[in-house]
Every structure is written in structure tokens, then in C-alpha cells.
Short mmCIF file of C-alpha atoms and ligand atoms in Angstrom, two decimals:
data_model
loop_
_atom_site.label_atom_id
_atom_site.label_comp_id
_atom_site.label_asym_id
_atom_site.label_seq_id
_atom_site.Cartn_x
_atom_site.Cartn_y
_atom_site.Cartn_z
CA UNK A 44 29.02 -77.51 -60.11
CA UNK A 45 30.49 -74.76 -62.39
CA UNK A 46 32.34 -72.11 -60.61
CA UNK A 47 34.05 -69.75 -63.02
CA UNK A 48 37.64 -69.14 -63.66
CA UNK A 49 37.41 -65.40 -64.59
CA UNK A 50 39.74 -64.10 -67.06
CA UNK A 51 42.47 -61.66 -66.64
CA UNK A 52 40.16 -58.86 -68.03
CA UNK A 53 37.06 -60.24 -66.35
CA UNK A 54 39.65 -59.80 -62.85
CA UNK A 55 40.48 -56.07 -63.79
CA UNK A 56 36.58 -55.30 -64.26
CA UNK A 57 35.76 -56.93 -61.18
CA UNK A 58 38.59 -55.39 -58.94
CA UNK A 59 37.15 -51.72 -60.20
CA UNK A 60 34.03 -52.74 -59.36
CA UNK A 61 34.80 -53.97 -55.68
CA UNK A 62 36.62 -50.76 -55.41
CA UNK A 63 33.67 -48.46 -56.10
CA UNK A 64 31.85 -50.49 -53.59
CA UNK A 65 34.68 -50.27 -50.83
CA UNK A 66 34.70 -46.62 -51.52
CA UNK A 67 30.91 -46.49 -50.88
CA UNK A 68 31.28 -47.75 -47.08
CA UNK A 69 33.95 -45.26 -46.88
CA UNK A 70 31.85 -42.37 -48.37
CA UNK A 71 28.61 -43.16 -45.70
CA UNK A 72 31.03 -43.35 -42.31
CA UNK A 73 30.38 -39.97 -41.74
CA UNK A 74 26.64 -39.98 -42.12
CA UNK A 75 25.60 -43.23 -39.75
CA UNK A 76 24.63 -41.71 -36.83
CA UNK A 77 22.03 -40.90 -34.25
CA UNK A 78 18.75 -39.59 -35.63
CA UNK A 79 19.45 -40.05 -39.14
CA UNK A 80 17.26 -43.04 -41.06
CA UNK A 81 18.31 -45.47 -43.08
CA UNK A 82 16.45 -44.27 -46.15
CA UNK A 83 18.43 -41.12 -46.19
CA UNK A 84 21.34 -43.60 -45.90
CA UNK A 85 20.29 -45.23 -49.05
CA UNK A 86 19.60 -42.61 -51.35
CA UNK A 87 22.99 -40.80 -50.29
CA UNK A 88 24.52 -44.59 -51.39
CA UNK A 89 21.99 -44.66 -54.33
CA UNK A 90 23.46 -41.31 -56.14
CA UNK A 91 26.96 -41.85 -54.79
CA UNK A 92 26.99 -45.27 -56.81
CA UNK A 93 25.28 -43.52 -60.01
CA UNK A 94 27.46 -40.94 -59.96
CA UNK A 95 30.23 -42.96 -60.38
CA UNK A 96 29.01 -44.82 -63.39
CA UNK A 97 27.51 -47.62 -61.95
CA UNK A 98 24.28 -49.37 -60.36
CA UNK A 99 23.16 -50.31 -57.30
CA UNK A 100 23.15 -53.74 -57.78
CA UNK A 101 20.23 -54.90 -54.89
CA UNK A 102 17.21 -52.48 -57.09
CA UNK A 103 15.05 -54.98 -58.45
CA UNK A 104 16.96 -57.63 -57.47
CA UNK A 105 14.20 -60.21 -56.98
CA UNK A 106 12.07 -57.24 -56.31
CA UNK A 107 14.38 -56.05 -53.64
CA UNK A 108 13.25 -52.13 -53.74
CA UNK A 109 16.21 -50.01 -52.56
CA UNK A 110 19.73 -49.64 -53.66
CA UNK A 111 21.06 -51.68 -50.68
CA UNK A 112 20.67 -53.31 -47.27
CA UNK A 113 20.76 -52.05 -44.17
CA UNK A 114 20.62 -54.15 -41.31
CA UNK A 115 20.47 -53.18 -37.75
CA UNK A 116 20.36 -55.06 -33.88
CA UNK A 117 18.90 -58.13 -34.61
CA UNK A 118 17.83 -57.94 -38.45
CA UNK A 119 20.46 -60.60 -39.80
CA UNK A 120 20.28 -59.06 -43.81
CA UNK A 121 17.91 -58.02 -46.30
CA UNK A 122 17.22 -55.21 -44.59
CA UNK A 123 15.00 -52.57 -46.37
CA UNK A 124 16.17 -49.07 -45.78
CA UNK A 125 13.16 -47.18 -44.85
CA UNK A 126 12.41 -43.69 -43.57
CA UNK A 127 10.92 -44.88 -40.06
CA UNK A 128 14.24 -46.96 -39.31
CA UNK A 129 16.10 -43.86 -37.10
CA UNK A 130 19.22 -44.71 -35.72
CA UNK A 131 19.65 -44.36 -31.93
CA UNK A 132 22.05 -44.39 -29.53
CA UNK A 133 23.93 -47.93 -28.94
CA UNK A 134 22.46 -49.40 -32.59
CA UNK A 135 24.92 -51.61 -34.32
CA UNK A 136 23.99 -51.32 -38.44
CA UNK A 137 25.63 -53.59 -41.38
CA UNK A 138 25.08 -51.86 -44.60
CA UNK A 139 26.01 -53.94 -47.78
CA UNK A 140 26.51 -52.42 -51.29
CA UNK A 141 26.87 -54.31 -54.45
CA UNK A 142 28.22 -52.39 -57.06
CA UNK A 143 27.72 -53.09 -61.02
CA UNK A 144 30.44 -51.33 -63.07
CA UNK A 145 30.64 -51.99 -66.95
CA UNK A 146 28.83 -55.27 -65.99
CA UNK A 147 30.83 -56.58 -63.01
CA UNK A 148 29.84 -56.92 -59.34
CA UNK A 149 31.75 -56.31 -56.44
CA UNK A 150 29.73 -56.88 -52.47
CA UNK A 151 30.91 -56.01 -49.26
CA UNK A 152 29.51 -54.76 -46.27
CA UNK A 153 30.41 -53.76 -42.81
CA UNK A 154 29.28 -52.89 -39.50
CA UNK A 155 28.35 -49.11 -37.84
CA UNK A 156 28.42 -48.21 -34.24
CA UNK A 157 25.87 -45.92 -33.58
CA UNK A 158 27.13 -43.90 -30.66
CA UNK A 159 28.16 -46.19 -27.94
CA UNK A 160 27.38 -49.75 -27.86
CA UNK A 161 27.02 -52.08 -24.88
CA UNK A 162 29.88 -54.22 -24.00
CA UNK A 163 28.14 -57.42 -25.91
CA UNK A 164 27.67 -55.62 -28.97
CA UNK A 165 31.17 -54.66 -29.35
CA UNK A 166 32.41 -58.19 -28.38
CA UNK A 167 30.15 -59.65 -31.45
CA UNK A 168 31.16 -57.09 -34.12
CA UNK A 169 34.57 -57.88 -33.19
CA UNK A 170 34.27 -61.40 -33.12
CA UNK A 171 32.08 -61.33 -36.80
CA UNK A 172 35.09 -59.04 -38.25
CA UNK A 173 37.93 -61.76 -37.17
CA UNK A 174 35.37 -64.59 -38.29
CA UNK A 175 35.48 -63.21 -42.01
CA UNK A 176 39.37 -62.13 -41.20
CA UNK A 177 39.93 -66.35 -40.51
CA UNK A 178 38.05 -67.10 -43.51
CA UNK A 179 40.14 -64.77 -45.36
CA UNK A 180 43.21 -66.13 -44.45
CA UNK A 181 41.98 -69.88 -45.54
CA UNK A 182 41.87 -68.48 -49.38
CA UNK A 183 44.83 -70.58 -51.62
CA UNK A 184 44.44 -72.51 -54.61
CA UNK A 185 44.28 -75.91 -53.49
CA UNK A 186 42.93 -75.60 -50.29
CA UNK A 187 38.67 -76.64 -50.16
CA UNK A 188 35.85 -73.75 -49.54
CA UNK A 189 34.74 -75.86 -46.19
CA UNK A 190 37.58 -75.15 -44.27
CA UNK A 191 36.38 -71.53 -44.53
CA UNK A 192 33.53 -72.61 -42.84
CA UNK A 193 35.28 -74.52 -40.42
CA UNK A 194 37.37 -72.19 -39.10
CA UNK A 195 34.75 -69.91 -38.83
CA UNK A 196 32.35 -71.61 -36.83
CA UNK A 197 35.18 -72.73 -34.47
CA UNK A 198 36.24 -69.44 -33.61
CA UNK A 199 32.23 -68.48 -33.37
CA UNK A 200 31.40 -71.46 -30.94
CA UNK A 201 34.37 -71.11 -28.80
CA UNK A 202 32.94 -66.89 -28.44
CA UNK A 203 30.49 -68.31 -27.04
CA UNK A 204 28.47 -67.09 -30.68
CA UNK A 205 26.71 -69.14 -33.35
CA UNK A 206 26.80 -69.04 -37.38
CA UNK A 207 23.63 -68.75 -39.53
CA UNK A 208 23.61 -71.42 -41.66
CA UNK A 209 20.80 -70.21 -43.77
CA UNK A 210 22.96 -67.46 -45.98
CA UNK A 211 26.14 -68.20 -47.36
CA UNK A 212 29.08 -66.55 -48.84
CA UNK A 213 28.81 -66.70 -52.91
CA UNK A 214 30.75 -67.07 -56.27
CA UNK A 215 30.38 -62.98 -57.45
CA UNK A 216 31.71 -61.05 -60.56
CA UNK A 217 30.19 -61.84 -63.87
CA UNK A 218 26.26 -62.32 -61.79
CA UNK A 219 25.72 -61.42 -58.10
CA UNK A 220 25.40 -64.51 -57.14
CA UNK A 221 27.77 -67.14 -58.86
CA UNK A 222 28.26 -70.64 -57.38
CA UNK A 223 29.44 -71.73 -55.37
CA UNK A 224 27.69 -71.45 -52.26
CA UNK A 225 30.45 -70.43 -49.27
CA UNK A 226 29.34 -71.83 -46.32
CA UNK A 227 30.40 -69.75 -43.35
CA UNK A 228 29.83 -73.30 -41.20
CA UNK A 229 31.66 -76.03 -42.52
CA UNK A 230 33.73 -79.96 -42.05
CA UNK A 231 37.43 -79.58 -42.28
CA UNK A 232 38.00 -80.69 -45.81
CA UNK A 233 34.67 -80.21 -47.14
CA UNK A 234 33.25 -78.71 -50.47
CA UNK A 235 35.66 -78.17 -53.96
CA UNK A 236 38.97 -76.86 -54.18
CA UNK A 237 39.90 -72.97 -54.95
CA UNK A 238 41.61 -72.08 -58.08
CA UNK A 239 43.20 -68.86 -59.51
CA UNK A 240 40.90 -66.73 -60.61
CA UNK A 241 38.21 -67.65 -58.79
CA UNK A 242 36.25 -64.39 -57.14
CA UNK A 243 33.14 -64.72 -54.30
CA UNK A 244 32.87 -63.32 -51.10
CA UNK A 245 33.10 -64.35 -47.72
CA UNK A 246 30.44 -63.03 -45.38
CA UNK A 247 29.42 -64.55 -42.16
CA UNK A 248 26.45 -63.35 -40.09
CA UNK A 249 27.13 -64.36 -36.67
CA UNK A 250 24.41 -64.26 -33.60
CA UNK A 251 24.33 -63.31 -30.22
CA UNK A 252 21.96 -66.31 -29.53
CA UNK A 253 20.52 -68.59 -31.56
CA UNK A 254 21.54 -69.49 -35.23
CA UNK A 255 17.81 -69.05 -36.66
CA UNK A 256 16.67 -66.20 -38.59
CA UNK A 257 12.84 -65.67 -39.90
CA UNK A 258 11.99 -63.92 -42.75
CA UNK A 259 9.66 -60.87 -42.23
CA UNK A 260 5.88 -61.78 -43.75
CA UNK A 261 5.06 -58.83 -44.66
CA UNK A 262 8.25 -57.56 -46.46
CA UNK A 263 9.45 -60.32 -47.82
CA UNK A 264 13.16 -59.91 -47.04
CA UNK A 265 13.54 -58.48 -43.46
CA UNK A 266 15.63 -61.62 -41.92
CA UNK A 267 15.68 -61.19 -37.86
CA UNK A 268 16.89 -63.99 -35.16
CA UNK A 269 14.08 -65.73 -34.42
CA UNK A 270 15.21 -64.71 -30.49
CA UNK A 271 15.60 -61.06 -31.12
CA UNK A 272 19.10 -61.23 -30.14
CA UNK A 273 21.73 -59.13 -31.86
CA UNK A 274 23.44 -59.95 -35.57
CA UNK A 275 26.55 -58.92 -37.35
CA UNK A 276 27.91 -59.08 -40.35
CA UNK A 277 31.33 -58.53 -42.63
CA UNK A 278 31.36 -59.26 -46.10
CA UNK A 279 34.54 -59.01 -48.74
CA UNK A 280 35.07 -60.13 -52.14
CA UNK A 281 37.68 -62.09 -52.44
CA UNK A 282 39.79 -63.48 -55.69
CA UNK A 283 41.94 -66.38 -56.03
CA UNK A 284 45.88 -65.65 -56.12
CA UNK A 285 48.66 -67.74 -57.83
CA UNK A 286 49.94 -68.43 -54.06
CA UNK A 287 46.50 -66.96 -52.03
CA UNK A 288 44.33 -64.00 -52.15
CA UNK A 289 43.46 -60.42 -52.69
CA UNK A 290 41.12 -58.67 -51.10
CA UNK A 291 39.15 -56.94 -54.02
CA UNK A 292 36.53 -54.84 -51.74
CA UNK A 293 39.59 -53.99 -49.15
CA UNK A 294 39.87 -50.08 -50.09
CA UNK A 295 41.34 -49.18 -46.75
CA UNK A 296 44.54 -51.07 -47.38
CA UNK A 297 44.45 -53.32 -44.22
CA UNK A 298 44.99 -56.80 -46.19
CA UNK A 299 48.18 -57.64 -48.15
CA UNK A 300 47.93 -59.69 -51.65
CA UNK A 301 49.25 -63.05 -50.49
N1 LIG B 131 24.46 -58.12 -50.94
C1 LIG B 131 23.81 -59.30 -50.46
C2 LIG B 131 24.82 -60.41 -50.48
O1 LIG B 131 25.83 -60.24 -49.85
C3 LIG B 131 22.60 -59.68 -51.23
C4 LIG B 131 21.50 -58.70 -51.15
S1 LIG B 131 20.23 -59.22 -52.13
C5 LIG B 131 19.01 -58.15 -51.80
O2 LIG B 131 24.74 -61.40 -51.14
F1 LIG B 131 18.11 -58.38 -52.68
F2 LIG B 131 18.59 -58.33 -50.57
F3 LIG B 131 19.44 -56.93 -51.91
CO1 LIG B 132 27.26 -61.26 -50.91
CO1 LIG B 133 26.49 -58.23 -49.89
#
């Protein structure tokens, strides 16, 4: 287990990179809505991210081949933005952007309300957003990575949700995926201890129904609930205080530095 203690310069490059990928879920608000595919999406995202300085961190990532997810209904992540995705009416999309500026990553993502959503839908994005907002709020020095977990799969469960257990929250800043391995379902207690200066991100994916996801065969990345039921998703990146957190990604403001 190595998780890195990032230096006070390796924290400034990292917080400008979260930033410019905050900035890029505030930049596409405007164009997620009905009619509009999720290709067009991505190469709006694509130059937005280049013309700030930096790369989209998801091309060629293991292959993936756009420049970054998007993720509607019941597609969990991983999703491939693609010209014959067209939003309608009552969709509910995650898009997630990982930034590389002067070599650091920042990863967040969020979820869009195409139009008006059924009653359900709403109750589940709302319920994923306070999920990561718990897990937020468990980020301290001292304190273990499980209880992240644990309080979000309590509040989940007790929605009446589940937790995917197959993707994780992640170690981020230096690579785009750095251990350790956040588990968004978790025993009180569990897991090693946060430290100052420790960055990764804490993104549940929470289901309607069941917890399982499948992988699409013929893409290779597509993840869906293996029931067909709705997902959602919030992801920040989050770094290690002296006495708790900062929110790197949060470019609205709506977290204080604790
Ligand atoms: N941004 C995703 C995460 O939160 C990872 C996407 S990897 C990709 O970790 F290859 F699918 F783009
Ligand atoms: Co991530
Ligand atoms: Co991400």
C-alpha cells in the first residue's frame, strides 16, 4: 500500500487542474438538453479542455476513445459518447471529465436533468449527490477511508438504494488512478488512515435496483445495471487538510475548506 503524500507544489498543480475540470461541467450546463447527442457533448468538452492548455485525460486511456464519459439512465460509467446517444425528454446523464494540466489530474463528474424527470429519478440523483456530500464530510487526517464507505451505503440502504461495489473512488493527482482504492461501501473502521496531503476522489454510483453492473461486449466499457434500472453518479476530488478537507473540483463554491 503506497498512497502518496503530495507536496505543496504537487497540491497547487493539482488544485488548477481540478479547477479546469470543475469549470468544464460548468461550461456544458447549457448545452445538455433534448435532442442534442452526446458526441457533440464531447467534442464541445474535447476543445474546451485543449483550449485551456490541457488534455482530456479518458483519450486513450486503456483505449478509451473519447475525451470523456457520458453516462445516461441506467449506464452506471464508461460511457462512450457517441453520435446516436440523443438526449430526450426525462434522461438523467453523468458526464465525468478528467483534466491533465502541466501533468496533474483533477476528476469530477455530475449529473444532468434532461427536461423533466420522473419523481424516482430525482429522488436518486438527490440521494447519490448527499451520498458523495456524507463521504465528503468523513475526510480528516486520522479518520480511515472505510468509514466513507460506511456512511455511504447507510444512507443508500436506508433510501431504499444500493451501492456498486464494483468501481471505487481512487487516489488521483500525479496518475489518474493512484491507490488507494475508495470504497463507496465500507465497515466502520475499515481500510488506512487519511493524511495531509493526500488527494483522490470520492464518487459513488448508486442504483435504483440492484447493485450489479455488466460490462457492454461489444464496447468494452459501456457498464449498465444488469436490471436496467436507473444509475447516478457524483464524483469530487478531494485533498487532505491539516484539520479536514478541500474540495479541489468544487468550482461553484458550495463546500468550505474545513
Ligand atoms: N473518470 C473516471 C473515474 O472517475 C474514469 C474514466 S476511465 C475511462 O475514475 F477510460 F473510462 F475514461
Ligand atoms: Co474518478
Ligand atoms: Co471521473
Amino acid at each position: 500500500m503506497n498512497i502518496i503524500i503530495k507536496t505543496k507544489e504537487q497540491i497547487e498543480g493539482i488544485r488548477k487542474s481540478s479547477k479546469l475540470a470543475g469549470e468544464v461541467l460548468l461550461y456544458i450546463a447549457d448545452f445538455v438538453k433534448e435532442g442534442v447527442n452526446t458526441y457533440y457533448l464531447d467534442q464541445l468538452i474535447h476543445n474546451y479542455i485543449v483550449e485551456h492548455n490541457a488534455i482530456p485525460a479518458t483519450m486513450n486511456y486503456n483505449g478509451f476513445p473519447k475525451s470523456c464519459c457520458t453516462s445516461p439512465n441506467d449506464v452506471v460509467c464508461h460511457g462512450i459518447p457517441s453520435e446516436d446517444v440523443i438526449l430526450k425528454n426525462g434522461d438523467i446523464l453523468n458526464i465525468d471529465i478528467t483534466t491533465i494540466l502541466n501533468g496533474y489530474f483533477g476528476d469530477t463528474s455530475k449529473m444532468f436533468i434532461v427536461g423533466e424527470t420522473s419523481d424516482t429519478a430525482m429522488r436518486l440523483v438527490n440521494a447519490t449527490k448527499h451520498c458523495m456530500d456524507l463521504g465528503i464530510q468523513q475526510v480528516r487526517p486520522g479518520n480511515h477511508f472505510g468509514n466513507i464507505g460506511y456512511v455511504i451505503s447507510r444512507y443508500a440502504i436506508a433510501q431504499g438504494f444500493t451501492v456498486v461495489y464494483e468501481y471505487c473512488g481512487h487516489g488521483v493527482g500525479i496518475e489518474f488512478h493512484e491507490e488507494p482504492q475508495v470504497d463507496h461501501a465500507a465497515r466502520k473502521n475499515s481500510g488506512p488512515k487519511m493524511k495531509p496531503g493526500m488527494t483522490f476522489t470520492i464518487e459513488p454510483m448508486i442504483n435504483e435496483g440492484k447493485p450489479r453492473v455488466k460490462v457492454d461486449e461489444t464496447d468494452g466499457w459501456t457498464a449498465r445495471t444488469v436490471d436496467k434500472k436507473l444509475s447516478a453518479q457524483f464524483e469530487h476530488t478531494i485533498l487532505v487538510t491539516e484539520t479536514g478537507y478541500e474540495v479541489l473540483t468544487d468550482v461553484a463554491n458550495e463546500y468550505q475548506i474545513s
